[in-house]
Amino acid sequence: MSSTKYVFITGGVVSSLGKGITAASLGRLLKNRGLKVVNQKFDPYINVDPTNMSPTQHGEVFVTDDGAETDLDLGHYERFTDSTLPGCCSTTMGSVYDRVIRNEREGKYLGGTVQVIPHITNEIKNSIRTVADRLYPDVVITEIGGTVGDIESLPIIEAIRQMKRDMGSENIMYIHVTLVPYLSASSEAKTKPTQHSVKELRSIGIQPNAIVCRSERPLSKDTEAKIALFCDIDKEAVIQTPDVDNLDEIPLLLRSEGLDDIVVDYFRLECGPAMMDEWEAMVRRAKNPKHKVKIAIVGKYTELPDSYLSVCEALRHAGIHHEAEVQHSLIFSGNITSKEKAKEILEGYDGILVPSGFGTRGIEGKILAIQYARENKIPYFGISLGMQLALVEYGRHVLSMDAGSEEAHPESRDKVVHYARKDDKSDPSSFGKNGTLRIGSYGCVLKRGSKAAAAYGSEEIRERHRHRLEMNNAYRQTFIEGGLALAGLSSDGEFVEVVELPDHPWFVACSFQPEFKSRPNRAHPLFRDFIGAALDRQK
């Protein structure tokens, strides 16, 4: 029998309760008890992966080192547990159906009738066990997306029910995250939604071992006792998580409620207590800032804040490092229609950041924002598209070129940004015009004496990419002679990875997406120095 233990986290009543934060926080607690923990996400939607999903509907696409495009909850897991997860830690029902259908087409089921049970459920269980087989953790924490009762998640719930039979009850634990609404009119918390949610779960054959109660305010002991009675669990297994100001407080809150003790005792794991001194110190710094700094995030997916979740988190981490509250604003670039409009919208900010993105909507507004930052010596940080457009802006307004991007400005004479090409078309790592991404972790060599090298404290780094376009190498010398520093090249020298303006207080742009590697207790070097430059500008 496997020595790996499995914790499954389900959600009830409504979505967006914080299952991902609960899973990530439990992972941090168990890791700080000396256990090897891996977090995993199962999403019930039929998309094969989030590649083609709109950020304004589903939030950002998180990228792993091995080049998988995943649900944003993997970002929570990595940030909270300070780990690097492989793509197999994110699975969608679409990918499960896709594998089963391909297996059937290849005759792997020997002509048998393909059904949800056992074929779909077996594939789900295989995906869950793959994480344990590849990474050898003590505990796998699997978050089940969606809400119990959703028709699309039923095969996943059935599969994790079967896991208890397959792996032995001593190796399987279920935690249910649910909403306990507070009704101001009657001045009481209502437990009936939680009762119904757990009843739905039990009707499928799963009895939760612990219930995490999300609420606006702390629950009374009587409310806890009522939930325990009607849901048939111990009172100590009713865990409260009332709203907090800072998500980083959740691991400490769960520890005070004893959730990690419940898991350790249930599995009879031998480990010490959760050593959270460093985390507690970090939370204290976050809650007691000495400074404030205003950052403008100029993008196109501003309808949903989660579209730039990792960027916002990385800015917050940098603020914690500097004991500063980072007040960021998501500004739709389409509203910046002229230099005068750029000044009107952006003049109150201490720093300007243009993040990654695809497509042409709002492109010119971003270029105007970059021009405003450059000409007014405001700290600027460009990420992926933010670097591409920094090249376009500099080419147009400093080098007097008819500069453009091959994607956004196909009519421009000087396509300083183009779809990456290689001479060797047989090379499988070549990048084509209409779809192939340069994605995953790649090496980069930084120029000695550059701001980027100073930030990292190293000249050799690795960062995660997700983009189709690169700087056109035919223009390298033109930009160098025109005063732009090419501060970082790919390890093979093929691609320009970082550009800087030496005569600017802090103007740095990169082709990669550093936000994915930032941590609450260890801010990413580029974000850290960007916020540092913004604070310096205040002085």
Short mmCIF file of N, CA and C in Angstrom, two decimals, residues 308-413:
data_model
loop_
_atom_site.label_atom_id
_atom_site.label_comp_id
_atom_site.label_asym_id
_atom_site.label_seq_id
_atom_site.Cartn_x
_atom_site.Cartn_y
_atom_site.Cartn_z
N TYR A 308 -4.52 39.70 -13.64
CA TYR A 308 -3.12 40.04 -13.35
C TYR A 308 -2.77 39.66 -11.90
N LEU A 309 -3.30 38.53 -11.46
CA LEU A 309 -3.17 38.14 -10.06
C LEU A 309 -1.71 38.04 -9.62
N SER A 310 -0.88 37.33 -10.39
CA SER A 310 0.51 37.13 -9.97
C SER A 310 1.29 38.44 -9.97
N VAL A 311 0.97 39.34 -10.91
CA VAL A 311 1.62 40.65 -10.93
C VAL A 311 1.26 41.42 -9.65
N CYS A 312 -0.03 41.44 -9.32
CA CYS A 312 -0.47 42.15 -8.12
C CYS A 312 0.16 41.55 -6.87
N GLU A 313 0.24 40.22 -6.82
CA GLU A 313 0.86 39.57 -5.67
C GLU A 313 2.35 39.89 -5.59
N ALA A 314 3.03 39.89 -6.73
CA ALA A 314 4.46 40.20 -6.73
C ALA A 314 4.72 41.63 -6.27
N LEU A 315 3.85 42.55 -6.66
CA LEU A 315 3.97 43.93 -6.18
C LEU A 315 3.78 43.99 -4.67
N ARG A 316 2.81 43.23 -4.18
CA ARG A 316 2.56 43.20 -2.74
C ARG A 316 3.75 42.62 -1.99
N HIS A 317 4.34 41.56 -2.55
CA HIS A 317 5.52 40.96 -1.92
C HIS A 317 6.67 41.98 -1.84
N ALA A 318 6.85 42.72 -2.93
CA ALA A 318 7.90 43.75 -2.94
C ALA A 318 7.61 44.82 -1.90
N GLY A 319 6.34 45.16 -1.73
CA GLY A 319 5.97 46.11 -0.70
C GLY A 319 6.29 45.60 0.69
N ILE A 320 6.03 44.32 0.94
CA ILE A 320 6.36 43.73 2.24
C ILE A 320 7.86 43.86 2.50
N HIS A 321 8.67 43.61 1.47
CA HIS A 321 10.12 43.72 1.62
C HIS A 321 10.52 45.12 2.05
N HIS A 322 9.88 46.12 1.47
CA HIS A 322 10.24 47.51 1.76
C HIS A 322 9.39 48.12 2.88
N GLU A 323 8.59 47.28 3.56
CA GLU A 323 7.68 47.77 4.60
C GLU A 323 6.79 48.87 4.05
N ALA A 324 6.25 48.63 2.86
CA ALA A 324 5.42 49.62 2.18
C ALA A 324 4.10 48.99 1.74
N GLU A 325 3.05 49.76 1.81
CA GLU A 325 1.77 49.36 1.25
C GLU A 325 1.74 49.76 -0.21
N VAL A 326 1.63 48.78 -1.09
CA VAL A 326 1.59 49.06 -2.53
C VAL A 326 0.13 49.20 -2.94
N GLN A 327 -0.25 50.41 -3.33
CA GLN A 327 -1.60 50.67 -3.80
C GLN A 327 -1.57 50.66 -5.32
N HIS A 328 -2.02 49.55 -5.90
CA HIS A 328 -1.97 49.43 -7.35
C HIS A 328 -3.35 49.68 -7.96
N SER A 329 -3.35 50.24 -9.14
CA SER A 329 -4.58 50.50 -9.88
C SER A 329 -4.51 49.83 -11.24
N LEU A 330 -5.57 49.12 -11.60
CA LEU A 330 -5.66 48.53 -12.94
C LEU A 330 -6.27 49.56 -13.88
N ILE A 331 -5.49 50.00 -14.84
CA ILE A 331 -5.92 51.07 -15.75
C ILE A 331 -6.06 50.49 -17.14
N PHE A 332 -7.24 50.64 -17.73
CA PHE A 332 -7.48 50.16 -19.08
C PHE A 332 -6.73 51.03 -20.07
N SER A 333 -5.83 50.42 -20.82
CA SER A 333 -4.97 51.18 -21.72
C SER A 333 -5.76 51.87 -22.82
N GLY A 334 -6.95 51.35 -23.15
CA GLY A 334 -7.77 51.98 -24.18
C GLY A 334 -8.23 53.37 -23.81
N ASN A 335 -8.18 53.70 -22.52
CA ASN A 335 -8.58 55.05 -22.09
C ASN A 335 -7.47 56.07 -22.27
N ILE A 336 -6.26 55.61 -22.56
CA ILE A 336 -5.13 56.53 -22.76
C ILE A 336 -5.02 56.77 -24.27
N THR A 337 -5.56 57.88 -24.72
CA THR A 337 -5.70 58.14 -26.16
C THR A 337 -4.78 59.24 -26.67
N SER A 338 -4.05 59.89 -25.79
CA SER A 338 -3.15 60.98 -26.20
C SER A 338 -2.13 61.21 -25.11
N LYS A 339 -1.10 62.01 -25.41
CA LYS A 339 -0.10 62.35 -24.40
C LYS A 339 -0.76 63.12 -23.25
N GLU A 340 -1.72 63.97 -23.58
CA GLU A 340 -2.40 64.73 -22.55
C GLU A 340 -3.22 63.81 -21.64
N LYS A 341 -3.86 62.81 -22.26
CA LYS A 341 -4.64 61.85 -21.48
C LYS A 341 -3.73 61.00 -20.60
N ALA A 342 -2.56 60.65 -21.12
CA ALA A 342 -1.59 59.88 -20.33
C ALA A 342 -1.19 60.66 -19.08
N LYS A 343 -0.92 61.94 -19.25
CA LYS A 343 -0.55 62.78 -18.10
C LYS A 343 -1.70 62.88 -17.11
N GLU A 344 -2.90 63.08 -17.61
CA GLU A 344 -4.06 63.21 -16.75
C GLU A 344 -4.28 61.95 -15.91
N ILE A 345 -4.10 60.77 -16.53
CA ILE A 345 -4.39 59.51 -15.85
C ILE A 345 -3.22 59.04 -14.97
N LEU A 346 -2.00 59.29 -15.40
CA LEU A 346 -0.84 58.65 -14.78
C LEU A 346 -0.01 59.55 -13.88
N GLU A 347 -0.24 60.84 -13.86
CA GLU A 347 0.70 61.73 -13.17
C GLU A 347 0.74 61.53 -11.66
N GLY A 348 -0.25 60.90 -11.07
CA GLY A 348 -0.24 60.71 -9.63
C GLY A 348 0.46 59.45 -9.15
N TYR A 349 1.05 58.69 -10.08
CA TYR A 349 1.62 57.39 -9.71
C TYR A 349 3.15 57.47 -9.56
N ASP A 350 3.66 56.60 -8.67
CA ASP A 350 5.10 56.55 -8.41
C ASP A 350 5.81 55.56 -9.31
N GLY A 351 5.08 54.71 -9.99
CA GLY A 351 5.66 53.73 -10.90
C GLY A 351 4.61 53.26 -11.88
N ILE A 352 5.04 52.84 -13.07
CA ILE A 352 4.14 52.37 -14.12
C ILE A 352 4.60 51.00 -14.59
N LEU A 353 3.65 50.08 -14.67
CA LEU A 353 3.96 48.71 -15.10
C LEU A 353 3.02 48.33 -16.24
N VAL A 354 3.60 47.83 -17.33
CA VAL A 354 2.81 47.28 -18.43
C VAL A 354 3.05 45.77 -18.45
N PRO A 355 2.02 44.96 -18.16
CA PRO A 355 2.19 43.51 -18.05
C PRO A 355 2.05 42.82 -19.39
N SER A 356 2.06 41.51 -19.36
CA SER A 356 1.96 40.69 -20.57
C SER A 356 0.54 40.75 -21.13
N GLY A 357 0.38 40.29 -22.36
CA GLY A 357 -0.92 40.27 -22.99
C GLY A 357 -0.80 39.83 -24.44
N PHE A 358 -1.94 39.55 -25.04
CA PHE A 358 -1.98 39.14 -26.44
C PHE A 358 -2.99 40.01 -27.18
N GLY A 359 -2.84 40.10 -28.48
CA GLY A 359 -3.79 40.85 -29.28
C GLY A 359 -3.45 42.32 -29.39
N THR A 360 -4.33 43.06 -30.07
CA THR A 360 -4.02 44.45 -30.43
C THR A 360 -4.83 45.48 -29.66
N ARG A 361 -5.85 45.06 -28.92
CA ARG A 361 -6.70 46.03 -28.23
C ARG A 361 -5.89 46.81 -27.18
N GLY A 362 -5.98 48.13 -27.23
CA GLY A 362 -5.33 48.97 -26.23
C GLY A 362 -3.84 49.14 -26.40
N ILE A 363 -3.27 48.68 -27.52
CA ILE A 363 -1.82 48.72 -27.71
C ILE A 363 -1.29 50.16 -27.68
N GLU A 364 -1.93 51.07 -28.41
CA GLU A 364 -1.41 52.43 -28.50
C GLU A 364 -1.46 53.14 -27.15
N GLY A 365 -2.45 52.84 -26.33
CA GLY A 365 -2.50 53.42 -25.00
C GLY A 365 -1.33 52.97 -24.14
N LYS A 366 -0.91 51.72 -24.30
CA LYS A 366 0.24 51.23 -23.55
C LYS A 366 1.52 51.94 -24.01
N ILE A 367 1.63 52.15 -25.31
CA ILE A 367 2.81 52.85 -25.83
C ILE A 367 2.86 54.27 -25.28
N LEU A 368 1.72 54.94 -25.20
CA LEU A 368 1.68 56.29 -24.63
C LEU A 368 2.06 56.27 -23.15
N ALA A 369 1.64 55.24 -22.42
CA ALA A 369 2.01 55.12 -21.01
C ALA A 369 3.50 54.94 -20.85
N ILE A 370 4.10 54.13 -21.73
CA ILE A 370 5.56 53.91 -21.67
C ILE A 370 6.29 55.21 -22.00
N GLN A 371 5.82 55.93 -23.00
CA GLN A 371 6.44 57.21 -23.36
C GLN A 371 6.37 58.18 -22.18
N TYR A 372 5.23 58.22 -21.51
CA TYR A 372 5.08 59.11 -20.35
C TYR A 372 6.08 58.74 -19.25
N ALA A 373 6.23 57.44 -18.98
CA ALA A 373 7.16 57.00 -17.95
C ALA A 373 8.60 57.34 -18.33
N ARG A 374 8.94 57.12 -19.59
CA ARG A 374 10.33 57.39 -20.03
C ARG A 374 10.65 58.87 -19.98
N GLU A 375 9.77 59.71 -20.52
CA GLU A 375 10.06 61.14 -20.62
C GLU A 375 10.01 61.84 -19.27
N ASN A 376 9.22 61.31 -18.34
CA ASN A 376 9.07 61.95 -17.04
C ASN A 376 9.87 61.26 -15.93
N LYS A 377 10.76 60.36 -16.32
CA LYS A 377 11.67 59.69 -15.38
C LYS A 377 10.92 58.95 -14.27
N ILE A 378 9.76 58.41 -14.62
CA ILE A 378 9.00 57.61 -13.66
C ILE A 378 9.44 56.15 -13.78
N PRO A 379 9.72 55.47 -12.68
CA PRO A 379 10.13 54.07 -12.77
C PRO A 379 9.15 53.26 -13.62
N TYR A 380 9.72 52.51 -14.56
CA TYR A 380 8.90 51.72 -15.48
C TYR A 380 9.36 50.27 -15.47
N PHE A 381 8.38 49.37 -15.44
CA PHE A 381 8.65 47.93 -15.49
C PHE A 381 7.78 47.34 -16.60
N GLY A 382 8.40 46.80 -17.63
CA GLY A 382 7.68 46.16 -18.72
C GLY A 382 7.87 44.66 -18.69
N ILE A 383 6.77 43.93 -18.83
CA ILE A 383 6.81 42.47 -18.77
C ILE A 383 6.26 41.90 -20.06
N SER A 384 7.05 41.13 -20.79
CA SER A 384 6.65 40.45 -22.02
C SER A 384 6.16 41.48 -23.03
N LEU A 385 4.84 41.64 -23.19
CA LEU A 385 4.32 42.67 -24.08
C LEU A 385 4.83 44.05 -23.67
N GLY A 386 5.02 44.24 -22.37
CA GLY A 386 5.55 45.51 -21.88
C GLY A 386 6.95 45.80 -22.35
N MET A 387 7.75 44.75 -22.63
CA MET A 387 9.06 44.95 -23.24
C MET A 387 8.93 45.18 -24.74
N GLN A 388 8.07 44.42 -25.39
CA GLN A 388 7.89 44.57 -26.83
C GLN A 388 7.49 46.00 -27.18
N LEU A 389 6.55 46.55 -26.41
CA LEU A 389 6.06 47.89 -26.71
C LEU A 389 7.04 48.96 -26.26
N ALA A 390 7.90 48.65 -25.28
CA ALA A 390 8.97 49.59 -24.93
C ALA A 390 9.92 49.76 -26.11
N LEU A 391 10.18 48.68 -26.84
CA LEU A 391 11.02 48.76 -28.04
C LEU A 391 10.33 49.59 -29.13
N VAL A 392 9.04 49.38 -29.31
CA VAL A 392 8.30 50.14 -30.30
C VAL A 392 8.31 51.62 -29.95
N GLU A 393 8.04 51.93 -28.67
CA GLU A 393 8.00 53.33 -28.24
C GLU A 393 9.35 54.01 -28.43
N TYR A 394 10.42 53.34 -28.03
CA TYR A 394 11.76 53.92 -28.15
C TYR A 394 12.14 54.09 -29.63
N GLY A 395 11.79 53.11 -30.42
CA GLY A 395 12.08 53.21 -31.85
C GLY A 395 11.37 54.38 -32.49
N ARG A 396 10.13 54.59 -32.11
CA ARG A 396 9.35 55.68 -32.72
C ARG A 396 9.82 57.06 -32.25
N HIS A 397 9.93 57.23 -30.93
CA HIS A 397 10.06 58.57 -30.37
C HIS A 397 11.49 58.98 -30.06
N VAL A 398 12.42 58.05 -30.07
CA VAL A 398 13.83 58.40 -29.84
C VAL A 398 14.66 58.17 -31.11
N LEU A 399 14.41 57.07 -31.80
CA LEU A 399 15.21 56.73 -32.97
C LEU A 399 14.54 57.13 -34.29
N SER A 400 13.36 57.75 -34.21
CA SER A 400 12.64 58.28 -35.38
C SER A 400 12.40 57.21 -36.44
N MET A 401 12.06 56.01 -35.99
CA MET A 401 11.77 54.91 -36.89
C MET A 401 10.26 54.77 -37.07
N ASP A 402 9.87 54.10 -38.14
CA ASP A 402 8.47 53.71 -38.31
C ASP A 402 8.32 52.35 -37.63
N ALA A 403 8.46 52.37 -36.29
CA ALA A 403 8.58 51.13 -35.52
C ALA A 403 7.22 50.54 -35.19
N GLY A 404 7.18 49.23 -35.17
CA GLY A 404 5.96 48.53 -34.81
C GLY A 404 6.22 47.08 -34.48
N SER A 405 5.16 46.41 -34.07
CA SER A 405 5.18 44.98 -33.78
C SER A 405 4.52 44.25 -34.94
N GLU A 406 5.08 43.13 -35.31
CA GLU A 406 4.52 42.38 -36.43
C GLU A 406 3.08 41.97 -36.17
N GLU A 407 2.73 41.73 -34.90
CA GLU A 407 1.36 41.36 -34.57
C GLU A 407 0.43 42.57 -34.61
N ALA A 408 0.83 43.67 -33.97
CA ALA A 408 -0.07 44.81 -33.81
C ALA A 408 0.04 45.84 -34.92
N HIS A 409 1.20 45.89 -35.60
CA HIS A 409 1.43 46.94 -36.61
C HIS A 409 2.00 46.31 -37.88
N PRO A 410 1.23 45.45 -38.54
CA PRO A 410 1.75 44.75 -39.73
C PRO A 410 2.13 45.70 -40.86
N GLU A 411 1.60 46.92 -40.83
CA GLU A 411 1.91 47.87 -41.90
C GLU A 411 3.19 48.66 -41.64
N SER A 412 3.77 48.55 -40.46
CA SER A 412 4.96 49.35 -40.12
C SER A 412 6.17 48.90 -40.95
N ARG A 413 7.03 49.87 -41.24
CA ARG A 413 8.22 49.56 -42.03
C ARG A 413 9.29 48.87 -41.18
#
